[in-house]
Coordinates of C-alpha atoms and ligand atoms in Angstrom, one line a residue:
X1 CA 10.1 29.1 4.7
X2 CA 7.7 26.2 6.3
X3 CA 8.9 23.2 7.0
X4 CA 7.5 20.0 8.4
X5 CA 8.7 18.9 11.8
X6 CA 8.2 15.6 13.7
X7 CA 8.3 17.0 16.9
X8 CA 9.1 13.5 19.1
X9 CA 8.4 10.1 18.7
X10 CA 4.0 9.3 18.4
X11 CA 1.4 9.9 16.9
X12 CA 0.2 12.0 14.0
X13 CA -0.3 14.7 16.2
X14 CA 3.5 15.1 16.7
X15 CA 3.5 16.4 13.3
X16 CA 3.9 20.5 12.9
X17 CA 4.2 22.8 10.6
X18 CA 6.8 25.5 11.5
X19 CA 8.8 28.4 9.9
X20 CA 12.0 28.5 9.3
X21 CA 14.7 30.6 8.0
X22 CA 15.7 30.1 4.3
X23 CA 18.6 28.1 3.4
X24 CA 21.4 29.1 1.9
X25 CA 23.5 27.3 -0.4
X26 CA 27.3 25.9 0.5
X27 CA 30.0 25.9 -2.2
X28 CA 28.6 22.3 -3.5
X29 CA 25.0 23.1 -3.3
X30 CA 22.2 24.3 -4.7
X31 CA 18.8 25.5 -2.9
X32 CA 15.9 24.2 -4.7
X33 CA 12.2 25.9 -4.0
X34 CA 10.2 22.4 -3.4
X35 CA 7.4 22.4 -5.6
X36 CA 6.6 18.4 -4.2
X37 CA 8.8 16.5 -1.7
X38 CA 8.1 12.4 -1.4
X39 CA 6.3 10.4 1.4
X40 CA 7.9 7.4 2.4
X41 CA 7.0 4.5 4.7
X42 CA 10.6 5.1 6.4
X43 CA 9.1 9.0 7.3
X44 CA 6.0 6.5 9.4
X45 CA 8.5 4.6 10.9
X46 CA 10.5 7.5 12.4
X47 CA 7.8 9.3 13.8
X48 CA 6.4 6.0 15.0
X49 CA 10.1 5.7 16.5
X50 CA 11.0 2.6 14.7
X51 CA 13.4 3.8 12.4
X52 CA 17.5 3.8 13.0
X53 CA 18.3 6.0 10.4
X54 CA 16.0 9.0 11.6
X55 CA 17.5 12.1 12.5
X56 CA 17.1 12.7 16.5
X57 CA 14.1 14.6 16.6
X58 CA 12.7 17.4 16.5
X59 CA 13.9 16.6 12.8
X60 CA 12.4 17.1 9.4
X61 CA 12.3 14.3 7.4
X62 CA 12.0 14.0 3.3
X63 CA 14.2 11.6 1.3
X64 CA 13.6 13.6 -2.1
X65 CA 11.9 17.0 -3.8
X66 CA 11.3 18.1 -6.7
X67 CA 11.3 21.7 -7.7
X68 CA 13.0 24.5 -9.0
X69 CA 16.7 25.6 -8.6
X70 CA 16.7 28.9 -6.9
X71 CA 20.5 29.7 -5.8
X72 CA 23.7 28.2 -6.7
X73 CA 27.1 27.7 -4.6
X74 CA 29.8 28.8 -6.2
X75 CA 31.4 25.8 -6.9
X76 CA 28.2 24.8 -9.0
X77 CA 27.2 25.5 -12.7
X78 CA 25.3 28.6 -12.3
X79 CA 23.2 27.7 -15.6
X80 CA 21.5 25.0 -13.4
X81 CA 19.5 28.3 -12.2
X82 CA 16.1 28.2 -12.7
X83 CA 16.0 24.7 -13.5
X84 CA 13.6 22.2 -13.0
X85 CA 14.8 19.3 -11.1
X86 CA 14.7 16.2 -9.3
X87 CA 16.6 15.2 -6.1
X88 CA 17.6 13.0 -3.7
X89 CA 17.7 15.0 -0.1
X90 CA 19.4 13.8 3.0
X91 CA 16.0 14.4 4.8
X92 CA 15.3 17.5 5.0
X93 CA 13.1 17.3 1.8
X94 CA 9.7 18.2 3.7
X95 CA 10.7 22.1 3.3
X96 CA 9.5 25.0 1.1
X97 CA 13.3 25.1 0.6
X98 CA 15.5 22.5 0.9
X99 CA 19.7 23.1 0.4
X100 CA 21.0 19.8 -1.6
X101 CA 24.6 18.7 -3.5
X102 CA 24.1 19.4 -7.1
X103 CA 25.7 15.6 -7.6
X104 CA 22.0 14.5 -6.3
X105 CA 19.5 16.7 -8.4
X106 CA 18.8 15.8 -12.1
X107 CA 16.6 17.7 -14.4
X108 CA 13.0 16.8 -14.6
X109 CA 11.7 15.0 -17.3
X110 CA 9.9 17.4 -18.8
X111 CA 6.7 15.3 -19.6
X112 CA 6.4 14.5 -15.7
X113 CA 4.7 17.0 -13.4
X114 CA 6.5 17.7 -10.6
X115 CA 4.2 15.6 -7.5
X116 CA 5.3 12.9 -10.3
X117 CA 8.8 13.5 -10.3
X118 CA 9.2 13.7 -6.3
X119 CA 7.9 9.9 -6.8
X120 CA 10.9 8.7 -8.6
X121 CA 14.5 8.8 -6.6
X122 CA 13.4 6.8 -3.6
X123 CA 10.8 4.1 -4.8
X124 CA 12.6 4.3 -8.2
X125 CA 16.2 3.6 -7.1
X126 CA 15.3 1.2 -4.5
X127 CA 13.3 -1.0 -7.3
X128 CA 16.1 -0.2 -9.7
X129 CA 18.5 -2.1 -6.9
X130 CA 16.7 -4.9 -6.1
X131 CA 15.7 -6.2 -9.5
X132 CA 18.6 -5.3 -11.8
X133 CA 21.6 -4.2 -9.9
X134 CA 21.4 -6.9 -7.0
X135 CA 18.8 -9.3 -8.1
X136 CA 20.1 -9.5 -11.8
X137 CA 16.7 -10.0 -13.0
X138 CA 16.7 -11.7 -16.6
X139 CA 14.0 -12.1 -19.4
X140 CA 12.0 -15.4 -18.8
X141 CA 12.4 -15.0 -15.1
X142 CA 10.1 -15.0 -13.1
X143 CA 9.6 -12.5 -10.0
X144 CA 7.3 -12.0 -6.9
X145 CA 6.9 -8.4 -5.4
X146 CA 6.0 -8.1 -2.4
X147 CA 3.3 -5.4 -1.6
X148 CA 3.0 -5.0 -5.4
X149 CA 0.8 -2.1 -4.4
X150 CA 3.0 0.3 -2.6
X151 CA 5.3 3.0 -4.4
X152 CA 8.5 0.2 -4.3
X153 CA 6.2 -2.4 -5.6
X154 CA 4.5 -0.2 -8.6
X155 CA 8.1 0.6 -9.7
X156 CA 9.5 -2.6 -9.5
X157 CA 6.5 -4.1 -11.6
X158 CA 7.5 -1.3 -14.5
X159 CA 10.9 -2.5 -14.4
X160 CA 10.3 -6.2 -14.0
X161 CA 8.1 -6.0 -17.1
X162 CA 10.7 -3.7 -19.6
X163 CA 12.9 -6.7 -18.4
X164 CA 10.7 -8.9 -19.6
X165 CA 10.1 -11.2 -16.8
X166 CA 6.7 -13.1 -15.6
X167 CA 5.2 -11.1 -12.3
X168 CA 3.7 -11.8 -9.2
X169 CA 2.3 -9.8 -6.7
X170 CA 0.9 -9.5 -3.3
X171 CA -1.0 -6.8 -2.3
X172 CA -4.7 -6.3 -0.4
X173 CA -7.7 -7.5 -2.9
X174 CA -8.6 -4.1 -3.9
X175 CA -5.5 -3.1 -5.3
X176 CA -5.6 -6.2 -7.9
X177 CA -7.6 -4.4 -10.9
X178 CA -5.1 -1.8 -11.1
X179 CA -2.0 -3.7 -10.8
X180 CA -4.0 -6.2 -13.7
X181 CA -4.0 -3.0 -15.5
X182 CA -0.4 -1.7 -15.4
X183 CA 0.5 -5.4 -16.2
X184 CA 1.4 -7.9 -13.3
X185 CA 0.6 -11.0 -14.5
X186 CA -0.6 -12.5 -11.3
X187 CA -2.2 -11.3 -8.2
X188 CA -2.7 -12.7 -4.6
X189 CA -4.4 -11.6 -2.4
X190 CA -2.3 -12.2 0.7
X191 CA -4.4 -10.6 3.6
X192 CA -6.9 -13.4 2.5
X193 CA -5.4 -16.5 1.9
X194 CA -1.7 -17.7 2.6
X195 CA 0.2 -16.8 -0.4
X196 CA 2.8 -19.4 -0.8
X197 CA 0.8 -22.4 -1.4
X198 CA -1.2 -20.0 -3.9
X199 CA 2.5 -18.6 -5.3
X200 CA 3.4 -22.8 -5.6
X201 CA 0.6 -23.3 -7.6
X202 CA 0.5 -20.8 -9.9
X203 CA 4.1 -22.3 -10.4
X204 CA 3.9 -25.6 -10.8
X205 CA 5.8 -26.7 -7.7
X206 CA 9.0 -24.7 -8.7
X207 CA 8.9 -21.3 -7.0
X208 CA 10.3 -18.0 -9.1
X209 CA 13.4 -16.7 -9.6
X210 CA 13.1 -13.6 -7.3
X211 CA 11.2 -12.3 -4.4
X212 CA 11.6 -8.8 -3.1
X213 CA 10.5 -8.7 0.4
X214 CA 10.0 -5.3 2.8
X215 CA 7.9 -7.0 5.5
X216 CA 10.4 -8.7 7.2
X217 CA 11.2 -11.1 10.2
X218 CA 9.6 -14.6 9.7
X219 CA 8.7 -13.4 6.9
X220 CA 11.6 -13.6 5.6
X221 CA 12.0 -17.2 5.9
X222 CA 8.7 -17.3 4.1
X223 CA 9.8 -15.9 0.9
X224 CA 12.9 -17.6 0.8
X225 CA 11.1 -20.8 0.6
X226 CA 9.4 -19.5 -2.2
X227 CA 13.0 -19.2 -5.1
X228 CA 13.5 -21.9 -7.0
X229 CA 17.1 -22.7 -8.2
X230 CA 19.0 -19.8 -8.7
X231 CA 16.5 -18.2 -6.8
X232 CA 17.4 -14.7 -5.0
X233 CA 15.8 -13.3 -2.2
X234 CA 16.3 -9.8 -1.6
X235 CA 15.3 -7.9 1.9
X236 CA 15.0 -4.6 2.1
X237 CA 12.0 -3.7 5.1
X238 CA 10.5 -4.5 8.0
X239 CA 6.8 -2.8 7.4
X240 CA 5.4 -5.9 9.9
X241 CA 6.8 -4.1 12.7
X242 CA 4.6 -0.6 12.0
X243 CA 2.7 0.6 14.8
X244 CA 2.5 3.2 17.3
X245 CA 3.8 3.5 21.0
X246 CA 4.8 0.2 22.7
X247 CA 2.9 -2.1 20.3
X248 CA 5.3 -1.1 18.1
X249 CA 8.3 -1.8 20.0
X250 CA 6.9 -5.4 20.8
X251 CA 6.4 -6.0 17.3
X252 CA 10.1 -5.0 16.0
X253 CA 11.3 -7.1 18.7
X254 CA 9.2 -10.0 17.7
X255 CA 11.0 -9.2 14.1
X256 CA 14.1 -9.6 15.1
X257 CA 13.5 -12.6 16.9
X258 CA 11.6 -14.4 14.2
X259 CA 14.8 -12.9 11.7
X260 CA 15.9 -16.3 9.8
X261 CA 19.9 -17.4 9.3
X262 CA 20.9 -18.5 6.1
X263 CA 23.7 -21.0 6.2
X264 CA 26.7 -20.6 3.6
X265 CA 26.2 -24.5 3.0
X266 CA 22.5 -24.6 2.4
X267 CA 22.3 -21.6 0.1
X268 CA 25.5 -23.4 -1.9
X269 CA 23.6 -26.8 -2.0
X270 CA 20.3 -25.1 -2.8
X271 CA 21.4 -22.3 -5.6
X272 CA 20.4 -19.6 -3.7
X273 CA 21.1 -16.0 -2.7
X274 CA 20.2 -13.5 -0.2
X275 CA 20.9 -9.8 -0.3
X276 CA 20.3 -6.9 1.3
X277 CA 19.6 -3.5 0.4
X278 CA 19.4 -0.3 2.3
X279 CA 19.2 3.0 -0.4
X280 CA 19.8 5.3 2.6
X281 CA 23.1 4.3 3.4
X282 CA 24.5 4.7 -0.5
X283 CA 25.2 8.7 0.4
X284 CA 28.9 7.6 -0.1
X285 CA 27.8 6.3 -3.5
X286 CA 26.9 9.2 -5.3
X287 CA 28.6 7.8 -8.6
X288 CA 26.5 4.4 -8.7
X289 CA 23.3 5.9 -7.6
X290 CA 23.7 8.5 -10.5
X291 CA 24.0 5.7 -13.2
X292 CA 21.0 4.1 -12.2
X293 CA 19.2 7.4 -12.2
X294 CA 20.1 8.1 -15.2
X295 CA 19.1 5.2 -16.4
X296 CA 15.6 5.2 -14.9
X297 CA 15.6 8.8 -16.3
X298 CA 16.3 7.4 -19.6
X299 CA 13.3 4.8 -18.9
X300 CA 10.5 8.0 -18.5
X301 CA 11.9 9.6 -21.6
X302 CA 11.0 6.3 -23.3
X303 CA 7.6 6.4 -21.6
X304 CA 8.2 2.9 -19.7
X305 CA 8.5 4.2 -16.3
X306 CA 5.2 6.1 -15.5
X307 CA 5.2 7.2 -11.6
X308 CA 1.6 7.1 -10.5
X309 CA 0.8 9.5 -7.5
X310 CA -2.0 8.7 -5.8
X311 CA -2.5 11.4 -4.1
X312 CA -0.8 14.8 -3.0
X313 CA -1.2 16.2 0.4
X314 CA -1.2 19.9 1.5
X315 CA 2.1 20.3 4.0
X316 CA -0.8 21.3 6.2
X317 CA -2.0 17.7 5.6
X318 CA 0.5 15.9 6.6
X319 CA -0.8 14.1 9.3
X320 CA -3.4 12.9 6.9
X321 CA -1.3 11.5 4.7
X322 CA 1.0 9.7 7.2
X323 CA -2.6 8.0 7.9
X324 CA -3.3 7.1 4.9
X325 CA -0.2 5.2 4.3
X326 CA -0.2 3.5 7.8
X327 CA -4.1 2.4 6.6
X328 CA -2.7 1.1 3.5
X329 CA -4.9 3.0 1.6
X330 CA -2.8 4.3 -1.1
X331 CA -2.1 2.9 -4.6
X332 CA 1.7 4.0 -5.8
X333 CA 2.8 7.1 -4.3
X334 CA 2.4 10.0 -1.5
X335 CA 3.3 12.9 -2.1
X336 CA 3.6 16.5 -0.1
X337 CA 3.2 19.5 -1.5
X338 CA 3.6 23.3 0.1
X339 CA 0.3 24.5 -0.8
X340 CA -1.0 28.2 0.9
Ligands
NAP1 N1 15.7 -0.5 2.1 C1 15.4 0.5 1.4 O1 16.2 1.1 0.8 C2 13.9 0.9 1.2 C3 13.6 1.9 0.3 C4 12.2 2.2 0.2 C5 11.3 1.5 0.9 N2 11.7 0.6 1.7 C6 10.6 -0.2 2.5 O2 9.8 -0.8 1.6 C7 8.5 -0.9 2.1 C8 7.5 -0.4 1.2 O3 7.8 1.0 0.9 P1 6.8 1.8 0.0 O4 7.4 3.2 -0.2 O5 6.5 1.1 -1.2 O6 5.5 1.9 0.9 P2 4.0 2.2 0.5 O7 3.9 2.9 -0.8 O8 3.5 2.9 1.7 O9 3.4 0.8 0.4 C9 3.4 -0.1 1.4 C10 2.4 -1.2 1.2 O10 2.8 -2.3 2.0 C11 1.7 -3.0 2.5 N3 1.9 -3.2 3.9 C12 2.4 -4.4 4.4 N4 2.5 -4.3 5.7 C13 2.1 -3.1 6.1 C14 1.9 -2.4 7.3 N5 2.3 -3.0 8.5 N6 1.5 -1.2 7.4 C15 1.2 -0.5 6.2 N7 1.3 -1.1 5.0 C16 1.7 -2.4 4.9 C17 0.5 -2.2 2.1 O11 0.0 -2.8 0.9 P3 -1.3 -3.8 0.9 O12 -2.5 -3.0 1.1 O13 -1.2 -4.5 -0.4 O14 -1.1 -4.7 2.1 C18 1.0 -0.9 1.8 O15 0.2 -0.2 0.9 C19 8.6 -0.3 3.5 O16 8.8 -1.3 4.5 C20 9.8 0.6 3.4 O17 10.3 0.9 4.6 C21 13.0 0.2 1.9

């Protein structure tokens, strides 16, 4: 089987494709033949070095496949053959064939194709987190999303809206008919003009109930000023620091530097909360994460949740579509798929 490998720490060019022998399943597994495996921002970072969760390299990174279930451990229903399924991979997921517990694969909506199903678990789950299980999003509230644009910020704006709550976005200008069309209520264009005076407007003085926030370091700070009472803020990135070689390294530094405190007294006298969220280190959660799969599964079923792909990439691609993320260019979600 091929497989992509991020060979060391740099630029595109790091990326290879190489062959591999198949995997075979361990008692709790399945193997599943990858008809699409996800693209996240997190796969950038790593290769870009900038991510602590990375495998050492040369690794193979991919947070979630979808495909079809081609061997079973023994330990695992063996009707779950030839299935059609979703799942959530401990990287690994940019493979032909990928070897995965059968407690994190689901079956695959069947009204999704699969380069739409790759796009759920990660974006999905993490959007799932940060509105309704940690942010506690009601009907009436009022929520800004961050990079509105990206895969976390299409699915948060499906599940902020089923919620019923009023949305705001950022994201660059030419991203705003779109995310109009799938429903945010109001976009800002915050490459152009400084969003929270904009934000404080469009809100009468008052701020919104929750901000989701992946850029990170001052940024931070920024957003926070932006909750009203009751307000939550929840972090969960630190895109600003993307960047190759030592320009990147400067600006994670700069990050964590700029990285605000938030004093137990001033969040008590204000009514406000600040979270955190990191989806890959809930591996020891498998229970929890399954629930709100389900659910989100439940939510495509009832037509809701709609993954948009914006664009699949040949694994031979791959170094395309890591530049086409890093140039902001996509709408919704990257995807890999095997091809020849
Ligand atoms: N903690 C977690 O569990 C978790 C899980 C998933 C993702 N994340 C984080 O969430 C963020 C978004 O992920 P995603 O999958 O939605 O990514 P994505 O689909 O690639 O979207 C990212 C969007 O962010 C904006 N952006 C802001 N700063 C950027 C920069 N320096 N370089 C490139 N784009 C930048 C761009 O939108 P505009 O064109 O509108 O500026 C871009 O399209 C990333 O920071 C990622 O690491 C965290």
């Amino acid at each position: 089987m091929r497989q992509i490998v991020t060979t060391a720490t740099g630029n595109i060019d790091v990326l290879n494709v190489e062959e591999k022998p198949d995997p075979t399943p361990a008692a709790d597994q399945v193997v599943i033949r990858v008809r699409a495996a996800g693209l996240n921002f997190a796969d950038i970072l790593s290769r870009q070095g900038l991510y602590p969760d990375s495998p050492p390299k040369p690794c193979v990174m991919g947070y979630e496949v979808s495909g079809v279930v081609e061997a079973v451990g023994k330990d695992v229903n063996s009707s779950f053959a030839g299935k059609s399924v979703v799942a959530m991979t401990r990287f690994g997921g940019q493979s032909e064939m990928v070897a995965v517990k059968a407690t994190q694969m689901f079956e695959k909506p069947e009204r999704l194709t699969f380069e739409e199903a790759a796009a759920i678990p990660v974006n999905y789950l993490t959007a799932y987190a940060l509105l309704v299980v940690m942010g506690s999003l009601h009907a009436g509230e009022s929520v800004l999303i961050h990079n509105a644009g990206g895969g976390v910020g299409l699915a948060a704006l499906e599940i902020a809206k089923k919620i019923g709550a009023v949305t705001y976005g950022t994201a660059s200008q030419r991203k705003h008919k779109f995310l109009t069309e799938r429903g945010l209520n109001h976009a800002i264009d915050y490459r152009n003009e400084d969003w929270l005076p904009v934000l404080q407007q469009l809100t009468n003085g008052r701020g919104v109930d929750l901000v989701i926030d992946p850029i990170g370091g001052a940024h931070w700070k920024k957003s926070y000023a932006a909750l009203r009472h009751t307000g939550r803020l929840g972090m969960f990135g630190v895109s600003t620091a993307s960047a190759n070689g030592f320009t990147g390294k400067l600006k994670m530094l700069k990050a964590a530097i700029q990285t605000p405190w938030f004093h137990p007294f001033r969040l008590l006298n204000k009514n406000r909360g600040v979270f955190g969220l990191n989806l890959g280190h809930m591996w020891h959660e498998p229970e929890k994460v399954a629930v709100w799969m389900r659910d989100i599964l439940r939510g495509v079923e009832e037509e809701w949740i709609n993954p948009h792909v914006d664009q699949a990439f040949s694994f031979a691609e791959v170094g395309k579509a890591h530049r086409y993320l890093e140039e902001r260019k996509n709408i919704g979600k990257v995807v890999l798929v095997p091809g020849a």
